[in-house]
């Protein structure tokens, strides 16, 4: 079967799935004309299916109470819902134990947790390796601790096509390297990095690896035991779950070694006026009343993604990407950023001579929502030699017809702007 045929054959399934997303079916009036929304800003945040909206609402309507502290039935029910979500994340990731699943505010919070805690185990002059394609969330937290503890940051470069120069890993390596941190998939280039190779190289030298899974966990099956990563961070809102909620997976032996990140309720076993004893995992890293609706919603989002099929999602987004690239390629003045083989469903592009913001405003007037800017990756934009790009990013509920509408709008922008 050709990829075209496979894409066409998938459309009835996608149309059925779209019925689960109220926002995708909302009426839109632009310039006085009715339009259907083409939402291609999924790398920024994804839309939520009704089952997630229901789970959040149901938690608040039927079970809301503070978790872990109550001896009353409602509090016990709230705790059951919150902890069931942790078990669900554990099975999603194939983690070894529920103690390895820490609930956070999102990818950014998860990486700050590791950076702040891990750096306390390091000495001045120790080194951390990241890459040139990192989101600020996997860059600035390391800059902050590098400043605080006298650490040195080193960066794996990329090729002009946006492929990670993994050949440079042995060149950058030194006995002072204590951690490697990198995105599974770039939020600008769409490049899917060779995590297995990086992890094997670092582990042979006894060094742990943190994976920024913000763009991978929503779009493909991620098995932390098969991957053997030491930490994995991701956000609920990029996979159809609620905002302000996310996960840090950490291998138990590492989480046990790391000191707590924030202090407050729930993360303690006992407190005296002058000191405290930290709680057991995973609570040691969960200070304060958590985002309980977030846990309920993420549970529903994972159930939804599993029912759709994460392997199918990955395959389908690849078909959409290939089709979109075919439609866009011949458009005069178009330039792409990131053409790594096997990349994920993200297209960063420009029309020469047109500012990305003008391009995105033009597309918006046609009902097509794309992002324009540096996409929280200033150093990567500098490496690519641009200030900003437009970015279309797909999710499994996007259709071939939407790609056609998008390509037609880009073609018109090229002719008219
Ligand atoms: C690769 C990557 N890392 C980290 C983040 C930060 O995620 P959040 O803002 O949900 O914490 C993003 C968000 O765009 C991302 O794409």
Coordinates of C-alpha atoms and ligand atoms in Angstrom, one line a residue:
X1 CA 0.0 0.0 0.0
X2 CA 1.3 3.5 -0.8
X3 CA 1.6 6.0 1.9
X4 CA -1.0 8.1 0.1
X5 CA -3.5 5.2 0.2
X6 CA -2.7 4.5 3.9
X7 CA -3.3 8.2 4.7
X8 CA -6.6 8.1 2.9
X9 CA -7.7 4.9 4.5
X10 CA -7.0 6.4 8.0
X11 CA -9.3 9.4 7.4
X12 CA -12.6 7.7 8.6
X13 CA -10.9 6.8 11.9
X14 CA -9.5 10.3 12.3
X15 CA -13.0 11.8 11.6
X16 CA -14.5 9.6 14.3
X17 CA -11.8 10.6 16.8
X18 CA -12.4 14.3 16.0
X19 CA -15.9 13.9 17.4
X20 CA -14.3 13.4 20.8
X21 CA -12.8 16.9 20.8
X22 CA -15.4 19.7 21.4
X23 CA -13.0 22.5 20.4
X24 CA -12.2 20.9 17.0
X25 CA -15.9 21.2 16.2
X26 CA -16.5 24.8 17.4
X27 CA -17.7 27.4 14.9
X28 CA -15.1 30.0 13.9
X29 CA -15.9 33.3 12.2
X30 CA -12.9 35.1 10.7
X31 CA -13.3 38.3 8.7
X32 CA -17.0 37.8 8.8
X33 CA -16.7 34.4 7.1
X34 CA -17.4 31.0 8.8
X35 CA -14.3 28.9 8.9
X36 CA -13.4 25.5 10.4
X37 CA -10.5 25.6 12.8
X38 CA -7.3 24.0 11.5
X39 CA -5.3 23.5 14.7
X40 CA -1.6 22.9 13.9
X41 CA -0.1 24.2 17.1
X42 CA 0.0 20.9 18.9
X43 CA 3.6 21.0 19.9
X44 CA 2.7 24.0 22.1
X45 CA -0.4 22.4 23.6
X46 CA -2.8 19.7 22.5
X47 CA -6.6 19.7 22.6
X48 CA -8.5 17.7 25.2
X49 CA -11.0 14.9 24.4
X50 CA -14.3 14.9 26.2
X51 CA -13.2 12.0 28.5
X52 CA -10.5 14.2 29.9
X53 CA -12.9 17.2 30.4
X54 CA -15.3 14.8 32.1
X55 CA -12.7 13.3 34.4
X56 CA -11.6 16.8 35.6
X57 CA -15.2 17.8 36.2
X58 CA -16.2 14.5 37.8
X59 CA -13.3 14.8 40.2
X60 CA -14.4 18.3 41.3
X61 CA -18.1 17.4 41.4
X62 CA -17.8 14.0 43.2
X63 CA -14.4 13.5 44.9
X64 CA -12.7 16.8 45.7
X65 CA -10.8 16.7 49.0
X66 CA -7.2 17.1 49.9
X67 CA -5.2 14.0 49.2
X68 CA -3.1 11.9 51.6
X69 CA -4.2 13.7 54.8
X70 CA -7.8 13.0 55.4
X71 CA -9.3 10.1 57.5
X72 CA -12.7 10.8 55.9
X73 CA -14.1 8.9 53.0
X74 CA -14.1 11.7 50.5
X75 CA -10.4 12.3 51.2
X76 CA -9.7 8.6 50.8
X77 CA -11.6 8.7 47.4
X78 CA -9.6 11.7 46.3
X79 CA -6.3 9.9 47.3
X80 CA -7.4 6.8 45.4
X81 CA -8.0 8.8 42.2
X82 CA -4.7 10.6 42.6
X83 CA -2.7 7.5 43.2
X84 CA -4.5 5.5 40.5
X85 CA -3.2 8.1 38.1
X86 CA 0.4 7.3 39.3
X87 CA -0.2 3.6 38.6
X88 CA -1.5 4.5 35.2
X89 CA 1.6 6.5 34.3
X90 CA 3.8 3.6 35.6
X91 CA 2.1 1.2 33.2
X92 CA 2.3 3.7 30.3
X93 CA 6.0 4.0 30.8
X94 CA 6.6 0.4 31.9
X95 CA 8.5 1.8 34.9
X96 CA 9.6 -0.7 37.6
X97 CA 7.7 0.8 40.5
X98 CA 5.2 3.5 41.3
X99 CA 7.9 5.2 43.5
X100 CA 9.6 6.1 40.3
X101 CA 6.7 8.4 39.2
X102 CA 6.8 11.9 40.6
X103 CA 4.0 14.3 39.8
X104 CA 5.1 17.8 38.9
X105 CA 3.8 20.9 37.2
X106 CA 5.1 19.8 33.8
X107 CA 8.3 19.2 31.9
X108 CA 9.9 22.5 33.0
X109 CA 9.2 21.8 36.7
X110 CA 10.5 18.2 36.3
X111 CA 13.8 19.3 34.8
X112 CA 14.2 22.1 37.4
X113 CA 13.7 19.4 40.1
X114 CA 16.5 17.2 38.7
X115 CA 18.8 20.2 38.0
X116 CA 18.5 21.7 41.5
X117 CA 18.7 18.3 43.3
X118 CA 21.4 16.7 41.1
X119 CA 23.7 19.7 41.2
X120 CA 23.9 19.4 45.0
X121 CA 25.7 16.1 44.5
X122 CA 28.3 17.8 42.2
X123 CA 31.6 19.7 42.7
X124 CA 32.9 22.8 40.9
X125 CA 34.4 21.9 37.5
X126 CA 32.0 19.0 37.0
X127 CA 30.4 19.0 33.5
X128 CA 27.0 18.5 32.0
X129 CA 26.4 17.7 28.3
X130 CA 23.2 19.0 26.6
X131 CA 22.6 19.7 22.9
X132 CA 22.2 22.8 20.7
X133 CA 18.6 22.0 20.0
X134 CA 17.3 22.1 23.5
X135 CA 14.1 24.0 24.6
X136 CA 14.9 26.6 27.2
X137 CA 13.3 24.3 29.7
X138 CA 16.2 21.9 29.3
X139 CA 18.8 24.7 29.1
X140 CA 18.1 27.5 31.6
X141 CA 17.8 25.3 34.7
X142 CA 21.2 23.9 33.9
X143 CA 22.7 27.4 33.3
X144 CA 21.3 28.4 36.7
X145 CA 22.9 25.5 38.6
X146 CA 26.1 25.9 36.6
X147 CA 26.3 29.4 37.9
X148 CA 25.4 28.4 41.4
X149 CA 27.8 25.5 41.7
X150 CA 30.6 26.3 39.3
X151 CA 29.7 23.6 36.8
X152 CA 30.6 23.6 33.1
X153 CA 28.0 23.1 30.3
X154 CA 28.9 21.5 27.0
X155 CA 26.8 21.1 23.9
X156 CA 26.5 18.5 21.2
X157 CA 26.2 20.3 17.9
X158 CA 23.8 19.7 15.1
X159 CA 24.1 19.5 11.3
X160 CA 22.5 22.1 9.0
X161 CA 19.7 19.5 8.5
X162 CA 19.0 19.4 12.2
X163 CA 20.6 16.0 12.9
X164 CA 22.4 15.6 16.2
X165 CA 26.2 15.2 15.8
X166 CA 26.4 12.2 18.1
X167 CA 29.9 11.6 16.6
X168 CA 31.0 14.6 18.8
X169 CA 30.0 12.8 22.0
X170 CA 33.5 11.1 22.5
X171 CA 35.1 14.5 21.5
X172 CA 33.2 16.4 24.2
X173 CA 33.6 13.7 26.8
X174 CA 35.8 14.0 29.9
X175 CA 36.0 12.2 33.2
X176 CA 34.3 15.3 34.7
X177 CA 31.0 14.7 32.8
X178 CA 28.3 13.8 35.4
X179 CA 25.1 14.0 33.4
X180 CA 23.8 14.1 29.8
X181 CA 20.5 15.7 29.1
X182 CA 18.7 15.9 25.8
X183 CA 15.3 16.1 24.1
X184 CA 13.8 12.9 22.7
X185 CA 12.4 15.0 19.9
X186 CA 13.1 18.7 19.0
X187 CA 10.1 21.0 19.3
X188 CA 11.4 23.0 16.4
X189 CA 13.2 20.6 14.0
X190 CA 11.1 17.6 14.7
X191 CA 14.4 15.6 14.9
X192 CA 14.0 12.3 16.9
X193 CA 17.3 11.8 18.6
X194 CA 19.2 8.5 18.9
X195 CA 18.6 8.2 22.6
X196 CA 19.7 4.5 22.8
X197 CA 23.1 5.3 21.5
X198 CA 23.6 8.3 23.8
X199 CA 22.4 6.3 26.8
X200 CA 24.6 3.4 26.0
X201 CA 27.6 5.6 25.6
X202 CA 27.0 7.5 28.9
X203 CA 26.2 4.3 30.8
X204 CA 29.4 2.6 29.7
X205 CA 31.1 5.5 31.6
X206 CA 28.7 5.4 34.6
X207 CA 26.9 8.6 33.8
X208 CA 23.1 9.0 33.9
X209 CA 20.9 10.5 31.1
X210 CA 17.9 12.8 31.4
X211 CA 15.4 12.6 28.5
X212 CA 13.2 15.6 27.8
X213 CA 10.1 13.7 26.7
X214 CA 7.8 16.7 26.2
X215 CA 7.5 15.9 22.4
X216 CA 7.9 12.2 22.5
X217 CA 5.6 10.8 25.2
X218 CA 2.5 12.3 23.6
X219 CA 3.3 10.9 20.1
X220 CA 5.0 7.5 20.5
X221 CA 5.3 4.6 22.9
X222 CA 8.1 5.3 25.4
X223 CA 9.3 2.4 27.5
X224 CA 11.7 3.6 30.2
X225 CA 13.0 0.1 30.9
X226 CA 13.7 -0.6 27.3
X227 CA 15.3 2.8 26.8
X228 CA 17.1 2.6 30.1
X229 CA 17.0 6.3 30.7
X230 CA 17.6 7.6 34.2
X231 CA 15.2 10.4 34.1
X232 CA 12.3 11.3 31.8
X233 CA 10.3 14.5 32.0
X234 CA 7.0 15.3 30.2
X235 CA 3.8 17.5 30.4
X236 CA 0.2 16.4 30.6
X237 CA -1.1 19.3 28.5
X238 CA 0.8 18.2 25.4
X239 CA -1.0 14.8 25.4
X240 CA -4.6 15.8 25.8
X241 CA -4.4 16.1 29.6
X242 CA -4.8 19.2 31.9
X243 CA -2.3 22.1 32.0
X244 CA 0.0 22.7 35.0
X245 CA 0.6 19.0 35.5
X246 CA 3.3 16.6 34.5
X247 CA 5.6 13.8 35.4
X248 CA 9.2 13.1 36.3
X249 CA 10.2 9.5 35.9
X250 CA 13.4 8.7 37.7
X251 CA 15.2 5.4 38.4
X252 CA 14.6 4.6 42.1
X253 CA 18.3 4.4 42.8
X254 CA 18.8 7.9 41.5
X255 CA 15.7 9.4 43.2
X256 CA 16.8 7.9 46.5
X257 CA 20.2 9.6 46.2
X258 CA 18.8 13.0 45.3
X259 CA 17.9 15.5 48.0
X260 CA 14.3 16.9 48.1
X261 CA 13.7 19.8 45.7
X262 CA 11.0 21.9 47.5
X263 CA 10.0 21.9 51.1
X264 CA 6.4 21.9 52.6
X265 CA 3.6 19.6 53.4
X266 CA 3.5 15.9 52.2
X267 CA 7.3 15.7 51.4
X268 CA 8.2 15.1 55.1
X269 CA 8.0 12.2 57.5
X270 CA 8.7 14.3 60.6
X271 CA 9.5 17.9 61.3
X272 CA 11.2 19.5 64.2
X273 CA 11.7 23.3 64.7
X274 CA 15.3 23.1 63.3
X275 CA 15.2 20.2 60.9
X276 CA 13.0 17.6 59.0
X277 CA 13.1 14.0 57.9
X278 CA 12.1 13.6 54.2
X279 CA 9.2 11.3 53.3
X280 CA 9.6 8.1 51.2
X281 CA 9.5 8.1 47.4
X282 CA 7.6 9.4 45.5
X283 CA 6.2 11.9 48.1
X284 CA 9.7 13.2 49.0
X285 CA 9.5 15.3 45.8
X286 CA 5.8 16.3 46.0
X287 CA 5.7 19.3 48.4
X288 CA 2.3 21.0 49.0
X289 CA -1.2 20.2 47.9
X290 CA -0.9 18.8 44.3
X291 CA -2.9 19.4 41.2
X292 CA -5.5 16.7 41.9
X293 CA -7.7 17.4 38.9
X294 CA -4.5 17.2 36.9
X295 CA -3.9 13.7 38.0
X296 CA -7.5 12.7 37.3
X297 CA -7.3 14.2 33.8
X298 CA -3.9 12.8 32.9
X299 CA -5.2 9.3 33.8
X300 CA -8.1 9.8 31.3
X301 CA -5.7 11.2 28.7
X302 CA -3.5 8.2 28.9
X303 CA -6.5 5.8 28.7
X304 CA -7.6 7.7 25.6
X305 CA -4.2 7.6 23.9
X306 CA -3.7 4.0 24.6
X307 CA -7.2 3.2 23.2
X308 CA -6.3 5.2 20.0
X309 CA -2.9 3.4 20.0
X310 CA 0.4 5.2 20.4
X311 CA 2.1 3.2 17.7
X312 CA -0.7 4.1 15.3
X313 CA -0.4 7.8 16.4
X314 CA 3.3 7.8 15.5
X315 CA 2.8 6.1 12.2
X316 CA -0.2 8.3 11.2
X317 CA 1.7 11.6 12.1
X318 CA 4.5 10.4 9.9
X319 CA 2.1 9.9 7.0
X320 CA 0.7 13.4 7.6
X321 CA 4.2 14.9 7.7
X322 CA 5.3 13.2 4.4
X323 CA 2.1 14.4 2.7
X324 CA 2.4 17.9 4.0
X325 CA 6.1 18.1 2.8
X326 CA 5.0 16.9 -0.7
X327 CA 2.4 19.7 -0.8
X328 CA 4.7 22.4 0.5
X329 CA 7.9 21.6 -1.3
X330 CA 7.3 23.4 -4.6
X331 CA 6.0 26.7 -3.1
X332 CA 8.2 29.6 -4.2
X333 CA 10.4 31.1 -1.5
X334 CA 9.7 28.3 1.1
X335 CA 12.6 27.2 3.3
X336 CA 12.5 24.4 5.9
X337 CA 14.3 24.1 9.1
X338 CA 15.0 20.5 10.2
X339 CA 14.8 17.7 7.6
X340 CA 16.3 14.8 9.6
X341 CA 15.3 11.4 8.3
X342 CA 12.5 9.8 10.3
X343 CA 11.6 13.1 12.0
X344 CA 8.3 13.7 13.9
X345 CA 5.3 15.7 12.8
X346 CA 6.7 19.2 13.1
X347 CA 7.5 21.5 10.2
X348 CA 9.4 24.8 10.9
X349 CA 9.5 26.9 7.8
X350 CA 9.7 30.4 6.4
X351 CA 8.9 32.2 3.1
X352 CA 11.9 34.2 2.2
X353 CA 11.3 37.9 2.7
X354 CA 8.2 37.4 4.9
X355 CA 8.4 37.7 8.7
X356 CA 7.2 34.6 10.4
X357 CA 4.7 36.7 12.4
X358 CA 3.2 38.1 9.1
X359 CA 3.0 34.6 7.7
X360 CA 1.3 33.2 10.7
X361 CA -1.2 36.1 10.8
X362 CA -2.0 35.4 7.2
X363 CA -2.5 31.7 7.9
X364 CA -4.7 32.6 10.9
X365 CA -6.9 34.7 8.6
X366 CA -7.5 31.4 6.8
X367 CA -8.4 29.6 10.0
X368 CA -5.0 27.8 10.2
X369 CA -3.3 28.1 13.7
X370 CA 0.5 27.7 13.5
X371 CA 3.0 29.2 15.9
X372 CA 5.6 31.9 15.0
X373 CA 8.6 32.8 17.0
X374 CA 11.7 31.3 18.5
X375 CA 9.7 28.4 20.0
X376 CA 11.6 28.7 23.3
X377 CA 14.9 27.8 21.7
X378 CA 16.9 31.0 21.2
X379 CA 20.3 29.2 20.8
X380 CA 18.8 26.9 18.1
X381 CA 17.3 29.8 16.2
X382 CA 20.8 31.5 16.2
X383 CA 22.4 28.2 15.0
X384 CA 19.8 28.2 12.2
X385 CA 20.6 31.8 11.4
X386 CA 17.1 33.1 11.9
X387 CA 15.2 35.2 14.5
X388 CA 12.0 33.3 14.2
X389 CA 10.2 30.6 12.1
X390 CA 6.6 29.5 11.5
X391 CA 5.9 26.1 12.9
X392 CA 3.1 23.7 12.0
X393 CA 2.9 20.7 14.4
X394 CA 0.5 17.8 14.0
X395 CA -1.5 15.5 16.3
X396 CA -3.4 12.4 15.5
X397 CA -6.7 14.2 15.1
X398 CA -5.4 16.3 12.1
X399 CA -6.6 15.4 8.7
X400 CA -5.4 15.2 5.1
X401 CA -8.0 17.9 4.3
X402 CA -6.5 20.2 6.9
X403 CA -3.0 19.7 5.4
X404 CA -4.5 20.7 2.0
X405 CA -6.1 23.8 3.5
X406 CA -2.8 24.7 5.2
X407 CA -0.7 24.2 2.0
X408 CA -3.2 26.3 -0.1
X409 CA -2.9 29.1 2.5
X410 CA 0.9 29.0 2.4
X411 CA 0.8 29.0 -1.4
X412 CA -1.5 32.1 -1.3
X413 CA 0.8 33.8 1.2
X414 CA 3.7 33.2 -1.1
X415 CA 1.8 34.7 -4.0
X416 CA 0.3 37.7 -2.1
X417 CA 2.7 38.8 0.6
Ligands
LIG1 C1 11.0 19.8 23.9 C2 10.3 20.6 25.0 N1 10.8 20.6 26.3 C3 10.2 21.3 27.3 C4 9.0 22.0 27.1 C5 8.4 22.7 28.2 O1 7.1 22.1 28.5 P1 6.2 22.8 29.6 O2 6.0 24.3 29.2 O3 4.9 22.1 29.5 O4 6.8 22.7 30.9 C6 8.5 22.0 25.8 C7 7.2 22.8 25.5 O5 7.0 23.3 24.4 C8 9.1 21.3 24.7 O6 8.6 21.3 23.5

